[in-house]
Amino acid sequence: MIGIVIVSHSRQISDGLKRMADAMGQESIPVVSAGGMDEPDDPLGTDALRILQAIQEVLHADGVLVFADIGAAKLNAETAIDLLEDAQKRKVRLCDAPLVEGVLAAAVQSAAGGSIEDVMREAQTAYTPPMATGRETERTPSVTPSADALLREYEIATPLGLHARPAALFVSAMNRHQSAIDIRNVTKNSGYVNAKSINKVMTLEVQQRDRIGVSASGPDAAQVHDAIQALIDQNFGEAPATGGPPSAPPPKPATDTADGDGSILNGTAIRIGYAVAPARFLRIELPDVDARQVDDVDAEVVRFDEALATARAEIEALIQRGKTMLDDYEVRIFEAHLLHLDDPEIAEAVRKRIRKDKSNAEHAWRDTVAAMVASYRGLADPVIQARGDDLADVGLRVLRILTGADAMPTRFETPVILCTKTLRPSDIPTLDFSNVQGLCTEKGSKTSHAGILASGLNVPVVFGLGARIEEIEEGRDILLDGASGTVDIDPDAKAIKAAQEKRTAWRDRMDRAERIKFRPATTRDGQRRRVAANMQGLQELGNIVASGAEEVGLFRTEFLYMNRTDAPGEDEQYGIYRAAVAGLDGRPLVIRTMDIGGDKPVPYLQQPNEANPNLGWRGLRFCLANTKVFHTQLRAILRASSHGPVRVMFPMVSTVDEVTAARREVEAAEAQLTGAGLDFDPTIQIGIMVEVPAAAETADALAAHVDFFSIGTNDLTQYVMAADRGNPKVADLIDPFHPAVLRVIQRTIHAAKRAKIWVGMCGAMAGDPMAAPILLGLGLDEFSMNAAQVPEFKLSFSHLSADACARFAEEALALDTAAQVRERTAAFLDAQTE
Amino acid sequence: MLTSAQVAEWIEKTAAVMAENREYLTQLDAAIGDADHGNNMDRGYKAALERLSAEDDVGAILKSVAMALISKVGGAAGPLYGTMFLQAANAFAGKTTLSEEDVELLLERSVDGIKMRGRAEQGEKTILDSLIPAYESFQAARRNGTDLAGCLAAATDAAEAGMAATIPLIAKKGRASYLGERSIGHQDPGATSAYLIVKTLRDVVADAR
């Protein structure tokens, strides 16, 4: 494995590039950013001592490649290498390659394996000018496989074909074999190229549904094909579409790709609802700008340079905001924007035009950028096409600064369903939603910042439809179902009629839910329960407050620890918790200490590889063994408690001993704060998650030591049913409506009642209106769910009678199967709402 | 003879000279480079000043200057002058006085350091266009039996002439080389700062007399 050091005059560039390299190398290789200088007034430049330190940080690797952006940076990188001891020097090379392409290619090749020479060669051949791709004649000469080679063909099903991550996985797998391996794109009738080279594989432009031919000759040729088959079987680790509304029965084993069959495209349900309307593709276009003669070209160039500087400052602020919002995706997008903005080719071409044609800056900029965008979009490669969108976005930003006119939100004159590749958080304010009936995207996830914001929109939203989104015809009526997460691109009259009826009922229900959402959740017979929201980042505060949630029942803090290289410090965490307290404006906040481990590993905390991470060293188990990290978090939570009602909750508790140990750590953290003269609430409520069967069985004993319980149904169900949440083959068993799970929930609630502590629920079941009768009947005090579910939950709750639910719960728990429980519940709900 | 105290004084005075000439160097650089040479040299020498210790021997002083420059200058001058001082420092570890012969070695090592890092030769519109004549004139004067002050005076005159001679040259190295023929007619900022460095050493020795 080869380490990488990135040297750039701009720290933003080297930091951004490091993140991209981390993603390409799957965080498995050491990459250090050594850009810029520690001079607040003059941050552009390079510092050989900083570079030296960066090299030393990765010297533990088998070798180190240093990449530098321009001349002076190269000189300083050489100087840094010269300062190493001779033995160290031999491991380090300055790699003369284009910075961005070189680093990314090196990251992939290093993750795949190979000597320092191999990695260097990949980096140096990484760059193909955009105009050259797709041209057959520019291809590297093909190789001819030997006669004894083992040949086989495969079809590639991943949405992006063999690009980015899938290509990296493929090349990594090939590099683990001794055989000489060559690959060709059968569909495009290309020649063979070396399958161990990421750049060569990329030149094949393997797209979804292309067939590849692989030839392997050598001692492990058969294993090569086994490895490829394994990758194909796992669809290169690309997650199949998941989702569906929380109230849907457990999803069927997801063996399909994201595409679906016939005219139906499957995606991820982001926001429930139904829409039928003409499709409209959203595309960033640069508006025409009038040409104008300028007299003082020098002043015009200065005006242009100032606009670039303003744009840079704006983008840097957006990156900063993305970082505080822990939105990695947002940060990466804007870092890519900075790279375009800093592209000297574009800026120089614009300056030239201003001088030569005496053109106004906005006209010169618009024309130059639009031509570049068009050439990107004209290429076959979807990854390069996407670059065109980024560039267009940068183009718009600079135009807005130059012309001083804020772009009006994009308005649609007639009802439309918007279709787009990705939706970014910054897109939402640029759209006028008055005629938007629905929204769907090719890519995007529920947990992204955009996913969270979109879940608060008043229109149905489906993300992640995959490449088939391109089959949607502009202007044609399509049918979007935000409950099942599907889009019908060619609906028949019957389907349209059914969807319109559903839409009317849904709109009606939504209107009623909106009207009652700020009222307390009260049953028909006057029983009140608390409705709370789950949260994992500050960006959700707006949605939570607007949803009518009365408190936050679960603030997941593990996300503060992910996607970074070291643990967040006390002050950073305190700042976040305090901001949450302030944003909630008096609403109580339950902060759960980090649940690291299981399916949420954090590289810098050095957890061992575990055969069974879900049954392993996670949650409170991990915290009690890492008291330094634990104390830091506890101090931050306690300090936030001096500003408003904060409660602390421990995840993954199994025994009384763990709880008493955790309480001791809280006392230790309190003593440290007292020693430092810092404020906290000494009466802070301390609670635990009940998600391990052992905790539920001994809930009586545990209740004596805590102020509240919160039942985590997601893990509880997998542990009670002994069925892995991530394994589609046993997905049918993961059903919280199974009487076994319901009885464990009942025991937990009863133990809490006897001990006179409150008990809530923060798993997916809590927000499911279908589960409400049973949970209300069993006596649950607090229901914590996604903010978007709150209004409808309150509405359905208001139809229930607590007395009837109590009787119904007894009855339901005596049933034999989950299916029976669901069936009876549906009948009960129908009777209640009549 | 040049003492370690005088070497320290040379660095201090150069820092003052760079501060005075900040605008001038930046203007020269604005014509054919990226308009930061003055700021960069000023910042680098200020950092060198902070690390300067009167008790250090010549090798240690020059090394601390080298480290300050490579870390704080930011542009190409950092690694170039940094390597220059580092090469010189290696020759004088533990020494507290330098003979005339040693000062000649200091200049020779300086030229070697810049050549090594910049892969440049004389006539390419760089630091070397004043530094190489300075070294050669010093060497010639010393062979004729001239004293240290005289040798340095000759070196300074040669450096000044070399600096002026960069005006008609086409830049072959660094960012100025992007301009090609348009670099003709401008004095090279690197050759200018190198001249200032040599001249300041002359002044320190002349003042001591």
mmCIF file of N, CA, C and O in Angstrom, chain A residues 545-579:
data_model
loop_
_atom_site.group_PDB
_atom_site.id
_atom_site.type_symbol
_atom_site.label_atom_id
_atom_site.label_comp_id
_atom_site.label_asym_id
_atom_site.label_seq_id
_atom_site.Cartn_x
_atom_site.Cartn_y
_atom_site.Cartn_z
ATOM 1 N N VAL A 545 -39.141 21.434 14.359
ATOM 2 C CA VAL A 545 -39.981 22.449 14.986
ATOM 3 C C VAL A 545 -41.276 22.635 14.176
ATOM 4 O O VAL A 545 -42.359 22.748 14.738
ATOM 5 N N ALA A 546 -41.141 22.600 12.844
ATOM 6 C CA ALA A 546 -42.317 22.821 11.990
ATOM 7 C C ALA A 546 -43.266 21.619 11.988
ATOM 8 O O ALA A 546 -44.408 21.732 11.573
ATOM 9 N N SER A 547 -42.780 20.455 12.420
ATOM 10 C CA SER A 547 -43.601 19.237 12.323
ATOM 11 C C SER A 547 -44.647 19.151 13.425
ATOM 12 O O SER A 547 -45.584 18.379 13.322
ATOM 13 N N GLY A 548 -44.464 19.916 14.491
ATOM 14 C CA GLY A 548 -45.373 19.791 15.627
ATOM 15 C C GLY A 548 -44.852 18.836 16.688
ATOM 16 O O GLY A 548 -45.541 18.561 17.674
ATOM 17 N N ALA A 549 -43.630 18.313 16.526
ATOM 18 C CA ALA A 549 -43.056 17.435 17.549
ATOM 19 C C ALA A 549 -42.894 18.224 18.848
ATOM 20 O O ALA A 549 -42.518 19.391 18.824
ATOM 21 N N GLU A 550 -43.176 17.558 19.976
ATOM 22 C CA GLU A 550 -43.109 18.268 21.257
ATOM 23 C C GLU A 550 -41.740 18.153 21.895
ATOM 24 O O GLU A 550 -41.408 18.884 22.813
ATOM 25 N N GLU A 551 -40.948 17.204 21.439
ATOM 26 C CA GLU A 551 -39.607 17.043 21.979
ATOM 27 C C GLU A 551 -38.771 16.224 21.003
ATOM 28 O O GLU A 551 -39.292 15.759 19.991
ATOM 29 N N VAL A 552 -37.484 16.084 21.303
ATOM 30 C CA VAL A 552 -36.643 15.162 20.533
ATOM 31 C C VAL A 552 -36.412 13.948 21.418
ATOM 32 O O VAL A 552 -35.845 14.060 22.505
ATOM 33 N N GLY A 553 -36.883 12.805 20.964
ATOM 34 C CA GLY A 553 -36.791 11.593 21.776
ATOM 35 C C GLY A 553 -35.513 10.828 21.543
ATOM 36 O O GLY A 553 -35.187 9.902 22.284
ATOM 37 N N LEU A 554 -34.788 11.208 20.486
ATOM 38 C CA LEU A 554 -33.532 10.516 20.188
ATOM 39 C C LEU A 554 -32.680 11.420 19.314
ATOM 40 O O LEU A 554 -33.046 11.717 18.188
ATOM 41 N N PHE A 555 -31.548 11.890 19.846
ATOM 42 C CA PHE A 555 -30.547 12.573 19.035
ATOM 43 C C PHE A 555 -29.402 11.583 18.897
ATOM 44 O O PHE A 555 -28.697 11.286 19.855
ATOM 45 N N ARG A 556 -29.251 11.051 17.679
ATOM 46 C CA ARG A 556 -28.189 10.063 17.449
ATOM 47 C C ARG A 556 -26.880 10.824 17.273
ATOM 48 O O ARG A 556 -26.760 11.630 16.364
ATOM 49 N N THR A 557 -25.899 10.552 18.109
ATOM 50 C CA THR A 557 -24.663 11.347 18.038
ATOM 51 C C THR A 557 -23.536 10.643 17.309
ATOM 52 O O THR A 557 -22.506 11.245 17.049
ATOM 53 N N GLU A 558 -23.732 9.356 16.940
ATOM 54 C CA GLU A 558 -22.603 8.670 16.286
ATOM 55 C C GLU A 558 -22.196 9.337 14.983
ATOM 56 O O GLU A 558 -21.056 9.269 14.555
ATOM 57 N N PHE A 559 -23.149 10.052 14.352
ATOM 58 C CA PHE A 559 -22.812 10.693 13.081
ATOM 59 C C PHE A 559 -21.793 11.813 13.254
ATOM 60 O O PHE A 559 -21.106 12.172 12.324
ATOM 61 N N LEU A 560 -21.722 12.348 14.491
ATOM 62 C CA LEU A 560 -20.700 13.366 14.743
ATOM 63 C C LEU A 560 -19.311 12.765 14.633
ATOM 64 O O LEU A 560 -18.335 13.473 14.429
ATOM 65 N N TYR A 561 -19.233 11.453 14.799
ATOM 66 C CA TYR A 561 -17.920 10.803 14.827
ATOM 67 C C TYR A 561 -17.523 10.216 13.483
ATOM 68 O O TYR A 561 -16.404 9.793 13.299
ATOM 69 N N MET A 562 -18.470 10.175 12.547
ATOM 70 C CA MET A 562 -18.189 9.490 11.288
ATOM 71 C C MET A 562 -17.671 10.456 10.234
ATOM 72 O O MET A 562 -17.860 11.670 10.352
ATOM 73 N N ASN A 563 -17.031 9.901 9.215
ATOM 74 C CA ASN A 563 -16.493 10.689 8.104
ATOM 75 C C ASN A 563 -15.517 11.750 8.555
ATOM 76 O O ASN A 563 -15.579 12.893 8.131
ATOM 77 N N ARG A 564 -14.661 11.414 9.449
ATOM 78 C CA ARG A 564 -13.613 12.342 9.838
ATOM 79 C C ARG A 564 -12.438 11.538 10.335
ATOM 80 O O ARG A 564 -12.522 10.314 10.399
ATOM 81 N N THR A 565 -11.341 12.233 10.663
ATOM 82 C CA THR A 565 -10.137 11.480 10.991
ATOM 83 C C THR A 565 -9.845 11.453 12.482
ATOM 84 O O THR A 565 -8.944 10.759 12.919
ATOM 85 N N ASP A 566 -10.559 12.235 13.276
ATOM 86 C CA ASP A 566 -10.360 12.139 14.715
ATOM 87 C C ASP A 566 -11.672 12.468 15.415
ATOM 88 O O ASP A 566 -12.590 13.019 14.814
ATOM 89 N N ALA A 567 -11.737 12.113 16.694
ATOM 90 C CA ALA A 567 -12.998 12.292 17.418
ATOM 91 C C ALA A 567 -13.269 13.775 17.638
ATOM 92 O O ALA A 567 -12.336 14.557 17.839
ATOM 93 N N PRO A 568 -14.548 14.195 17.596
ATOM 94 C CA PRO A 568 -14.854 15.604 17.851
ATOM 95 C C PRO A 568 -14.548 15.944 19.307
ATOM 96 O O PRO A 568 -14.794 15.155 20.205
ATOM 97 N N GLY A 569 -13.993 17.119 19.531
ATOM 98 C CA GLY A 569 -13.606 17.516 20.882
ATOM 99 C C GLY A 569 -14.799 17.992 21.695
ATOM 100 O O GLY A 569 -15.916 18.123 21.183
ATOM 101 N N GLU A 570 -14.537 18.269 22.971
ATOM 102 C CA GLU A 570 -15.611 18.662 23.881
ATOM 103 C C GLU A 570 -16.290 19.953 23.417
ATOM 104 O O GLU A 570 -17.516 20.040 23.374
ATOM 105 N N ASP A 571 -15.482 20.952 23.043
ATOM 106 C CA ASP A 571 -16.080 22.239 22.680
ATOM 107 C C ASP A 571 -16.913 22.120 21.408
ATOM 108 O O ASP A 571 -17.980 22.715 21.290
ATOM 109 N N GLU A 572 -16.403 21.353 20.439
ATOM 110 C CA GLU A 572 -17.148 21.176 19.201
ATOM 111 C C GLU A 572 -18.504 20.527 19.494
ATOM 112 O O GLU A 572 -19.554 20.974 19.022
ATOM 113 N N GLN A 573 -18.486 19.460 20.303
ATOM 114 C CA GLN A 573 -19.739 18.775 20.627
ATOM 115 C C GLN A 573 -20.672 19.681 21.435
ATOM 116 O O GLN A 573 -21.875 19.740 21.187
ATOM 117 N N TYR A 574 -20.087 20.379 22.399
ATOM 118 C CA TYR A 574 -20.890 21.281 23.224
ATOM 119 C C TYR A 574 -21.585 22.309 22.323
ATOM 120 O O TYR A 574 -22.770 22.598 22.482
ATOM 121 N N GLY A 575 -20.832 22.826 21.341
ATOM 122 C CA GLY A 575 -21.418 23.806 20.418
ATOM 123 C C GLY A 575 -22.629 23.226 19.691
ATOM 124 O O GLY A 575 -23.661 23.881 19.549
ATOM 125 N N ILE A 576 -22.510 21.984 19.251
ATOM 126 C CA ILE A 576 -23.605 21.352 18.508
ATOM 127 C C ILE A 576 -24.806 21.099 19.428
ATOM 128 O O ILE A 576 -25.948 21.414 19.096
ATOM 129 N N TYR A 577 -24.548 20.552 20.607
ATOM 130 C CA TYR A 577 -25.660 20.247 21.520
ATOM 131 C C TYR A 577 -26.358 21.531 21.966
ATOM 132 O O TYR A 577 -27.571 21.585 22.098
ATOM 133 N N ARG A 578 -25.545 22.557 22.199
ATOM 134 C CA ARG A 578 -26.140 23.812 22.654
ATOM 135 C C ARG A 578 -27.000 24.413 21.544
ATOM 136 O O ARG A 578 -28.072 24.952 21.801
ATOM 137 N N ALA A 579 -26.502 24.311 20.298
ATOM 138 C CA ALA A 579 -27.290 24.823 19.168
ATOM 139 C C ALA A 579 -28.610 24.055 19.068
ATOM 140 O O ALA A 579 -29.658 24.629 18.752
#
